[in-house]
Amino acid sequence: MRCDRTTAWAALRGHFEAHGRDFDLREAFARDAGRFSSLSFEAPEVFADLSKNHLDIATLRFLLDLARECGLEAQRDAMFAGAAINTTEDRAVLHTALRAPRGGSRKEHAAKASPFNDEVHGVLDAMLAWAETVRDSAASGIRHIVNIGIGGSDLGPQMVVPALDAFVHPGLQFHFVSNVDGHDITPVLRRLKPAETLFIVASKTFTTQETMANAHLARAWFEAEGGTDVARHFVATTTNVQAAAEFGITTTFGFWDWVGGRFSLWSAIGLPIAIAIGADHFRELLAGAYAMDRHFVDTPLASNVPALLGLLDVWYRNFHGATSRSVAPYHQGLRRLPAYLQQLEMESNGKRVDRDGELLPYATSPVVWGEPGTNGQHAYFQMLHQGTGAIPVEFILVRRPTFGSAGLNADLTDRLERQQTMLLANGLAQSQALMRGKTTEQALADAAPTASTQLDSAILARHRTFPGNRPSTTLLLDRLTPRSLGALIALYEHRVFTSGAIWGINSFDQWGVELGKALCKDLLPRLTAVEVDNADLDGSTAGLIARLRA
């Protein structure tokens, strides 16, 4: 049942009006000494502290009632069983099958079986074996890997490879080209030699406009620079083997129509990841995701971390009116995680109709944005602390570093360890400051006028007042490894599924991407034709085309 038509939704609305609207985190911690313990949860590789959020045990009960009345568990089980839950495209949604262990369909209960197990492991084994031949750089001569893709064929690998830098082959450099803007690919090509370069063309259909434009440009550069044997230096992750062969590619690794682009890094789209970290570590990445899959399936909702986070997103979006959520990973390796999550969440849940095509009377996906800490502190955290609206923030802390101090002397190693402690202290301090704030009275005590200002103490104190009571979640990992990163990504996937299931939308199509692509095909020749009639266009588009052609 759609959320707004449930009894639980009305009850949750009443609870919000009575207790949620004026919830104060500082008072909540003062009242309940065990708040941290009761609102912190363990999942594989991830510890989640929800205690600095605008909720209590009573709120959780209302949210869990909503999940049950919306049939979250049944919807989850249907996805794992391979039902065609992507109704507008009549497709199953089985990215979870990509990380199920070999033989999972025979070892597990039928209701939890992983479809396509043999086919998945056949492609996985072939891909990983081929990746190992590339990693044998002495034999292959390859030094540079260039992944050409866009959207899900780019964002996943581009996020994972730098995140796992400590595990990346030291003799290989990785480059990611996605934008059709030539300013993306030309700086990459400038650093390469054809004989040392492998291009991966990542496109399920081998027709994606931006990807194919860049792939053809890369091949033209390769041949112009004296490169020979396109078949050796170009590989494709695609299901269109014939088109790849016509391009000159003979090595291809495919995947299935039940693998959505933004959920595809576990598939052949993960080839650059496999080359970067090797077969064993790639299997660890899958194992971490699979452990989170089992947590999502087997753990009761009351302690199910992805489900709780998804419900929390509904609570903020539909009851507190939060239009966005900031993600602040306190690990430089996760610098591309916010961009990855933007596609995962906003392409999945940026919908305005339910599964039956009815217009929704409530909001869906928030805007997801962020930067790594501590960089974000010196950029947008001013707004988080003193802006006019409260924006939920998600802190991701990693307890132990993986920067690898081999070859460094003891003094430098010690300095790196101290900087890691400084990084963690900053993350903890920001979440504490968002919650605690600073009263005008406290600011007044600190606001003695200085020679640099004409303001009196009272006015200066108002500038230095922090409202506090601003919510945040902290996700804590012990180390950033292939296994923990796999678990973290899968947690976000299931969280997005949860909120989409509550909202009653199809989280697995992306028709909003298509209209602009179709119109581009019409506009492109108007920019290059000798003569063109733009009378059928709106005045703005026609005027811009005329100016661009001038």
XYZ file of C-alpha atoms in Angstrom, residues 12-514:
503
model
C 3.093 9.257 12.220
C 1.697 12.665 11.233
C -0.006 12.946 14.594
C 3.175 11.927 16.384
C 5.143 14.554 14.465
C 2.698 17.317 15.347
C 2.660 16.313 19.022
C 6.316 15.458 19.602
C 8.448 15.634 16.461
C 8.110 19.224 15.298
C 9.702 20.703 18.423
C 12.105 17.829 19.182
C 15.300 19.029 20.871
C 18.363 16.787 20.746
C 20.004 18.394 23.753
C 16.977 17.738 25.913
C 16.714 14.189 24.553
C 20.270 13.358 25.636
C 19.709 15.023 29.020
C 16.576 12.911 29.589
C 17.976 9.590 28.403
C 21.443 8.501 29.486
C 21.146 5.392 27.299
C 20.152 7.210 24.124
C 23.383 6.373 22.284
C 23.086 2.677 23.080
C 19.443 2.410 22.096
C 19.845 4.332 18.844
C 23.100 2.836 17.562
C 23.102 -0.251 15.370
C 25.590 -2.780 13.992
C 25.648 -3.979 10.399
C 28.414 -5.866 8.593
C 31.503 -3.607 8.545
C 29.428 -0.518 9.456
C 28.419 0.917 12.840
C 25.579 3.435 12.599
C 24.962 6.076 15.271
C 21.456 7.492 14.792
C 21.284 9.105 18.225
C 21.912 12.676 16.992
C 18.750 12.555 14.867
C 15.323 14.017 15.586
C 13.784 10.751 16.688
C 13.331 8.550 19.701
C 12.159 4.999 20.315
C 8.540 6.056 19.916
C 9.286 7.625 16.524
C 11.036 4.453 15.432
C 7.992 2.411 16.346
C 5.764 4.611 14.191
C 8.232 4.364 11.291
C 8.436 0.586 11.628
C 4.641 0.366 11.604
C 4.709 2.360 8.375
C 7.281 -0.008 6.836
C 5.199 -3.046 7.681
C 1.934 -1.562 6.432
C 3.641 -0.546 3.158
C 4.857 -4.137 2.734
C 8.569 -3.297 2.786
C 9.623 -6.853 3.630
C 7.477 -8.373 0.879
C 8.823 -5.864 -1.653
C 12.383 -6.640 -0.550
C 11.846 -10.400 -0.880
C 10.328 -9.945 -4.336
C 13.454 -8.095 -5.483
C 15.797 -10.797 -4.201
C 13.650 -13.545 -5.748
C 13.904 -11.975 -9.198
C 10.351 -10.680 -9.614
C 9.932 -8.013 -12.300
C 9.675 -5.138 -9.811
C 10.880 -2.661 -12.463
C 7.360 -2.562 -13.837
C 7.750 0.120 -16.520
C 10.453 -1.939 -18.224
C 9.147 -5.356 -17.128
C 12.515 -6.307 -15.662
C 13.841 -7.984 -12.574
C 16.245 -6.013 -10.361
C 19.051 -8.391 -9.445
C 22.257 -6.511 -8.757
C 22.270 -8.544 -5.542
C 22.741 -11.711 -7.656
C 26.080 -10.313 -8.843
C 27.630 -10.718 -5.401
C 25.983 -13.950 -4.241
C 28.639 -16.654 -3.689
C 29.001 -19.525 -6.071
C 26.321 -22.137 -5.497
C 24.240 -19.705 -3.440
C 21.061 -20.795 -5.176
C 21.573 -24.348 -3.933
C 22.820 -23.627 -0.438
C 20.175 -21.136 0.603
C 16.504 -21.459 1.293
C 14.475 -21.223 -1.918
C 12.889 -17.921 -0.889
C 16.357 -16.422 -0.522
C 17.947 -18.045 -3.545
C 20.091 -16.054 -5.937
C 18.942 -16.437 -9.547
C 21.400 -16.708 -12.462
C 24.167 -17.918 -10.168
C 25.972 -20.044 -12.756
C 25.829 -17.364 -15.457
C 27.054 -14.667 -13.074
C 30.045 -16.682 -11.923
C 30.910 -17.702 -15.461
C 31.304 -14.055 -16.483
C 32.960 -13.139 -13.179
C 35.590 -15.864 -13.485
C 36.388 -14.932 -17.082
C 36.608 -11.220 -16.274
C 38.838 -11.696 -13.237
C 41.147 -14.092 -15.082
C 41.549 -11.571 -17.896
C 42.111 -8.750 -15.399
C 44.997 -10.703 -13.899
C 46.699 -10.918 -17.314
C 46.545 -7.125 -17.550
C 47.898 -6.764 -14.023
C 50.914 -8.826 -15.065
C 52.393 -5.611 -16.372
C 55.775 -7.125 -17.212
C 54.087 -9.333 -19.772
C 51.286 -7.024 -20.937
C 53.270 -3.803 -21.172
C 50.157 -1.897 -20.057
C 50.746 1.034 -17.727
C 47.568 3.102 -18.181
C 43.908 2.023 -17.994
C 41.357 4.442 -19.458
C 37.703 3.726 -18.654
C 35.338 5.387 -21.139
C 31.748 5.378 -19.874
C 29.135 7.664 -18.381
C 26.596 7.493 -15.565
C 26.642 4.096 -13.901
C 29.371 2.938 -16.302
C 31.651 5.605 -14.860
C 30.598 6.741 -11.393
C 30.970 3.357 -9.673
C 34.490 2.492 -10.871
C 35.566 6.125 -10.610
C 34.491 6.142 -6.956
C 35.839 2.713 -5.956
C 39.324 2.802 -7.501
C 40.591 5.869 -5.559
C 38.753 4.708 -2.438
C 40.824 1.523 -2.488
C 44.076 3.239 -3.438
C 45.998 1.266 -0.810
C 45.114 -1.929 -2.711
C 45.716 -0.662 -6.266
C 48.488 -2.174 -8.419
C 51.450 0.242 -8.020
C 52.507 -0.097 -11.655
C 49.176 0.962 -13.132
C 47.506 4.363 -13.476
C 43.767 4.736 -13.939
C 41.901 7.427 -15.843
C 38.161 7.958 -16.211
C 36.600 9.748 -19.165
C 32.860 10.386 -19.172
C 31.962 13.859 -20.429
C 31.438 14.359 -24.151
C 33.195 17.690 -23.604
C 36.600 17.255 -25.243
C 38.196 18.986 -22.267
C 37.663 15.731 -20.379
C 39.530 13.351 -22.666
C 42.291 15.569 -24.097
C 44.271 16.029 -20.831
C 44.166 12.245 -20.399
C 45.382 11.447 -23.920
C 48.188 13.973 -23.553
C 49.796 11.794 -20.875
C 49.556 8.464 -22.712
C 51.497 6.303 -25.153
C 49.470 3.910 -27.328
C 51.635 0.861 -26.602
C 51.163 1.314 -22.831
C 47.421 2.038 -22.813
C 44.310 -0.104 -22.472
C 40.932 1.490 -23.206
C 37.788 0.025 -21.633
C 34.626 1.062 -23.489
C 31.760 0.633 -21.024
C 28.304 0.737 -22.595
C 25.639 -1.935 -22.261
C 24.224 -1.195 -25.723
C 27.437 0.146 -27.262
C 25.352 3.069 -28.505
C 25.556 5.597 -25.637
C 26.164 8.891 -27.426
C 28.813 10.408 -25.155
C 30.650 7.117 -24.620
C 30.820 6.221 -28.294
C 31.971 9.727 -29.273
C 34.850 9.432 -26.797
C 35.596 5.832 -27.836
C 35.884 6.795 -31.518
C 38.053 9.771 -30.597
C 40.310 7.507 -28.507
C 40.678 5.073 -31.392
C 41.480 7.921 -33.801
C 44.162 9.183 -31.376
C 45.521 5.658 -30.939
C 45.938 5.156 -34.696
C 47.246 8.684 -35.327
C 49.937 8.181 -32.672
C 51.145 4.988 -34.327
C 49.209 2.496 -32.256
C 48.653 -0.932 -33.735
C 46.370 -3.831 -32.832
C 43.141 -2.155 -31.716
C 41.863 -5.536 -30.538
C 44.671 -5.740 -27.975
C 44.337 -2.214 -26.646
C 40.534 -1.850 -26.582
C 38.118 -4.005 -24.590
C 34.372 -3.578 -24.074
C 31.935 -4.231 -21.276
C 28.755 -4.577 -23.322
C 26.035 -6.939 -24.446
C 26.288 -5.707 -28.059
C 29.131 -7.957 -29.184
C 28.470 -7.313 -32.875
C 28.794 -3.525 -32.549
C 31.967 -3.958 -30.512
C 33.406 -6.221 -33.213
C 32.603 -3.636 -35.889
C 34.539 -1.122 -33.775
C 37.508 -3.503 -33.762
C 37.075 -4.998 -30.298
C 37.234 -8.763 -29.860
C 37.391 -9.008 -26.053
C 34.027 -8.288 -24.436
C 32.430 -8.997 -21.080
C 28.654 -8.776 -20.868
C 25.937 -8.406 -18.272
C 22.175 -8.638 -18.139
C 19.138 -6.404 -18.563
C 18.340 -6.890 -14.884
C 21.499 -4.958 -13.954
C 20.661 -1.259 -13.714
C 23.455 1.149 -14.589
C 23.716 2.743 -11.165
C 23.858 -0.729 -9.565
C 26.386 -2.175 -12.033
C 29.839 -1.804 -10.497
C 29.542 -5.418 -9.274
C 29.211 -6.620 -12.885
C 31.576 -6.475 -15.852
C 31.335 -2.676 -15.469
C 33.677 -3.270 -12.529
C 36.484 -4.409 -14.869
C 38.680 -1.367 -14.085
C 38.177 -2.086 -10.379
C 39.222 -5.723 -10.903
C 42.340 -4.646 -12.803
C 43.146 -2.102 -10.110
C 42.794 -4.264 -6.997
C 43.068 -7.812 -8.372
C 40.776 -10.812 -8.356
C 41.030 -11.656 -4.662
C 40.233 -8.136 -3.512
C 37.417 -7.799 -6.053
C 35.861 -10.935 -4.546
C 36.237 -9.297 -1.135
C 34.337 -6.267 -2.431
C 31.542 -8.604 -3.514
C 31.676 -10.464 -0.208
C 31.211 -7.247 1.771
C 28.182 -6.337 -0.329
C 26.767 -9.850 0.052
C 27.146 -9.649 3.844
C 25.078 -6.455 3.794
C 22.537 -8.170 1.521
C 22.094 -10.910 4.104
C 21.764 -8.307 6.854
C 19.034 -6.528 4.889
C 17.164 -9.782 4.244
C 17.644 -11.572 7.567
C 17.703 -8.840 10.231
C 14.422 -7.689 11.821
C 13.446 -4.201 10.731
C 13.922 -2.802 14.236
C 17.698 -3.283 13.938
C 18.070 -3.408 10.153
C 20.463 -0.563 9.369
C 19.629 0.061 5.660
C 15.912 -0.081 6.434
C 16.244 2.289 9.391
C 18.234 4.795 7.337
C 15.664 4.666 4.552
C 12.854 5.246 7.037
C 14.804 8.128 8.558
C 15.026 9.666 5.080
C 11.216 9.487 4.772
C 10.858 11.052 8.229
C 13.009 14.034 7.292
C 11.723 14.498 3.734
C 7.991 14.179 4.349
C 7.529 15.346 7.920
C 10.410 17.726 8.690
C 10.442 19.111 5.145
C 14.174 18.587 4.560
C 14.883 19.131 0.872
C 18.475 17.900 0.926
C 20.995 15.764 2.805
C 24.710 16.430 3.010
C 27.180 13.532 2.945
C 30.559 14.277 4.524
C 33.017 11.379 4.250
C 36.012 11.961 6.498
C 38.326 9.982 4.222
C 39.899 11.488 1.117
C 39.545 8.168 -0.694
C 35.760 8.614 -0.572
C 35.887 11.988 -2.329
C 33.716 10.712 -5.216
C 31.164 9.034 -2.942
C 28.765 12.037 -2.853
C 28.702 12.133 -6.682
C 28.086 8.386 -6.791
C 25.259 8.710 -4.280
C 23.693 11.540 -6.269
C 23.007 9.164 -9.141
C 22.115 6.232 -6.897
C 19.526 8.178 -4.946
C 18.245 10.952 -7.194
C 18.053 8.878 -10.377
C 16.346 6.105 -8.418
C 13.897 8.103 -6.336
C 13.552 11.383 -8.209
C 10.016 10.424 -9.293
C 6.672 12.250 -9.199
C 4.284 9.373 -9.895
C 3.702 6.096 -8.081
C 3.969 2.641 -9.634
C 0.411 2.978 -10.964
C 1.203 6.296 -12.659
C -0.698 8.445 -10.155
C 0.730 11.856 -9.265
C 2.191 11.861 -5.771
C 0.924 14.386 -3.208
C 4.193 14.218 -1.225
C 7.904 14.799 -1.870
C 10.330 12.050 -2.812
C 14.132 12.123 -3.260
C 16.067 14.839 -1.444
C 19.048 16.509 -3.067
C 22.225 14.647 -2.049
C 25.461 16.613 -1.950
C 28.736 16.898 -0.100
C 32.518 16.983 -0.002
C 35.145 15.173 2.049
C 35.946 16.509 5.498
C 37.811 18.610 6.405
C 37.473 20.417 3.053
C 33.722 20.810 3.464
C 34.212 22.507 6.825
C 35.953 25.385 5.042
C 33.307 25.611 2.337
C 29.642 24.896 3.072
C 29.594 24.026 6.787
C 28.902 27.688 7.571
C 25.419 27.156 6.086
C 24.940 23.892 7.985
C 25.704 25.581 11.298
C 24.125 29.014 10.893
C 21.946 28.888 7.795
C 18.197 29.415 7.929
C 17.250 25.739 7.582
C 18.309 22.505 9.255
C 19.908 20.065 6.792
C 20.550 16.489 7.942
C 24.237 15.603 7.655
C 25.821 12.202 7.269
C 29.330 11.800 8.651
C 31.387 8.797 7.535
C 34.390 8.130 9.767
C 37.087 5.494 9.211
C 38.890 4.589 12.422
C 42.159 3.250 11.048
C 43.998 4.588 7.991
C 45.161 2.546 5.012
C 47.577 5.059 3.509
C 50.466 2.621 3.962
C 53.603 4.074 5.476
C 56.066 1.666 3.845
C 59.334 3.424 3.094
C 58.622 6.359 5.401
C 60.750 7.021 8.436
C 59.339 6.750 11.940
C 58.837 10.509 12.303
C 56.727 10.778 9.136
C 54.726 7.708 10.071
C 53.994 9.227 13.463
C 52.930 12.498 11.817
C 50.502 10.640 9.563
C 48.996 8.860 12.549
C 48.516 12.177 14.350
C 46.808 13.664 11.299
C 44.420 10.708 11.233
C 43.523 11.448 14.855
C 43.038 15.110 13.921
C 40.728 14.083 11.072
C 38.559 11.968 13.374
C 38.432 14.715 16.006
C 37.205 17.152 13.349
C 34.397 14.818 12.297
C 33.279 14.258 15.881
C 33.494 17.975 16.665
C 31.342 18.976 13.700
C 28.520 16.585 14.575
C 28.710 17.682 18.208
C 28.672 21.369 17.234
C 25.663 20.896 14.955
C 23.777 19.377 17.857
C 24.954 21.587 20.742
C 25.053 24.981 19.059
C 25.944 28.087 21.014
C 23.439 30.292 22.806
C 23.412 34.081 22.590
C 24.356 34.191 26.262
C 27.372 31.969 25.654
C 28.338 34.034 22.623
C 27.924 37.260 24.590
C 30.435 36.030 27.129
C 32.949 35.496 24.308
C 32.066 38.605 22.309
C 34.303 41.292 23.726
C 34.701 44.019 21.072
C 38.049 44.176 19.308
C 39.861 46.888 17.428
C 38.815 45.251 14.179
C 35.062 45.832 14.625
C 32.718 48.714 15.368
C 29.936 46.370 16.566
C 28.924 46.301 20.209
C 28.977 43.043 22.144
C 25.245 42.256 21.794
C 25.278 42.558 18.007
C 28.526 40.607 17.753
C 27.079 37.872 19.954
C 24.128 37.405 17.595
C 26.568 36.838 14.739
C 28.284 34.220 16.847
C 25.136 32.399 17.976
C 24.600 28.861 16.670
C 21.032 27.510 16.898
C 22.178 23.907 17.329
C 19.694 21.032 17.402
C 20.754 20.177 13.847
C 20.581 16.474 13.092
C 23.319 14.162 11.904
C 24.069 10.476 11.453
C 27.529 8.978 11.879
C 28.565 5.836 10.009
C 31.763 4.340 11.377
C 34.039 1.879 9.560
C 37.087 0.300 11.123
C 39.190 0.460 7.924
C 38.410 1.274 4.306
C 38.991 -2.090 2.636
C 37.381 -3.868 -0.320
C 35.079 -5.728 2.074
C 34.004 -2.687 4.105
C 33.517 -0.535 0.994
C 31.374 -3.246 -0.589
C 29.228 -3.348 2.537
C 28.917 0.449 2.646
C 27.803 0.718 -0.986
C 25.260 -2.096 -0.577
C 23.942 -0.375 2.549
C 23.215 2.740 0.477
C 21.575 0.667 -2.274
C 19.173 -0.960 0.183
C 18.530 2.337 1.934
C 17.404 3.858 -1.389
C 15.261 0.789 -2.045
C 13.614 1.223 1.361
C 12.581 4.847 0.894
C 11.396 4.126 -2.659
C 9.311 1.201 -1.424
C 7.676 3.380 1.237
C 6.924 6.099 -1.345
C 5.416 3.497 -3.682
C 7.578 4.455 -6.665
C 9.606 2.478 -9.188
C 13.188 3.142 -8.094
C 14.690 1.276 -11.048
C 13.759 3.148 -14.209
C 15.080 6.550 -15.318
C 12.802 7.966 -17.976
C 13.780 11.466 -16.916
C 17.143 10.917 -18.588
C 15.596 10.167 -21.973
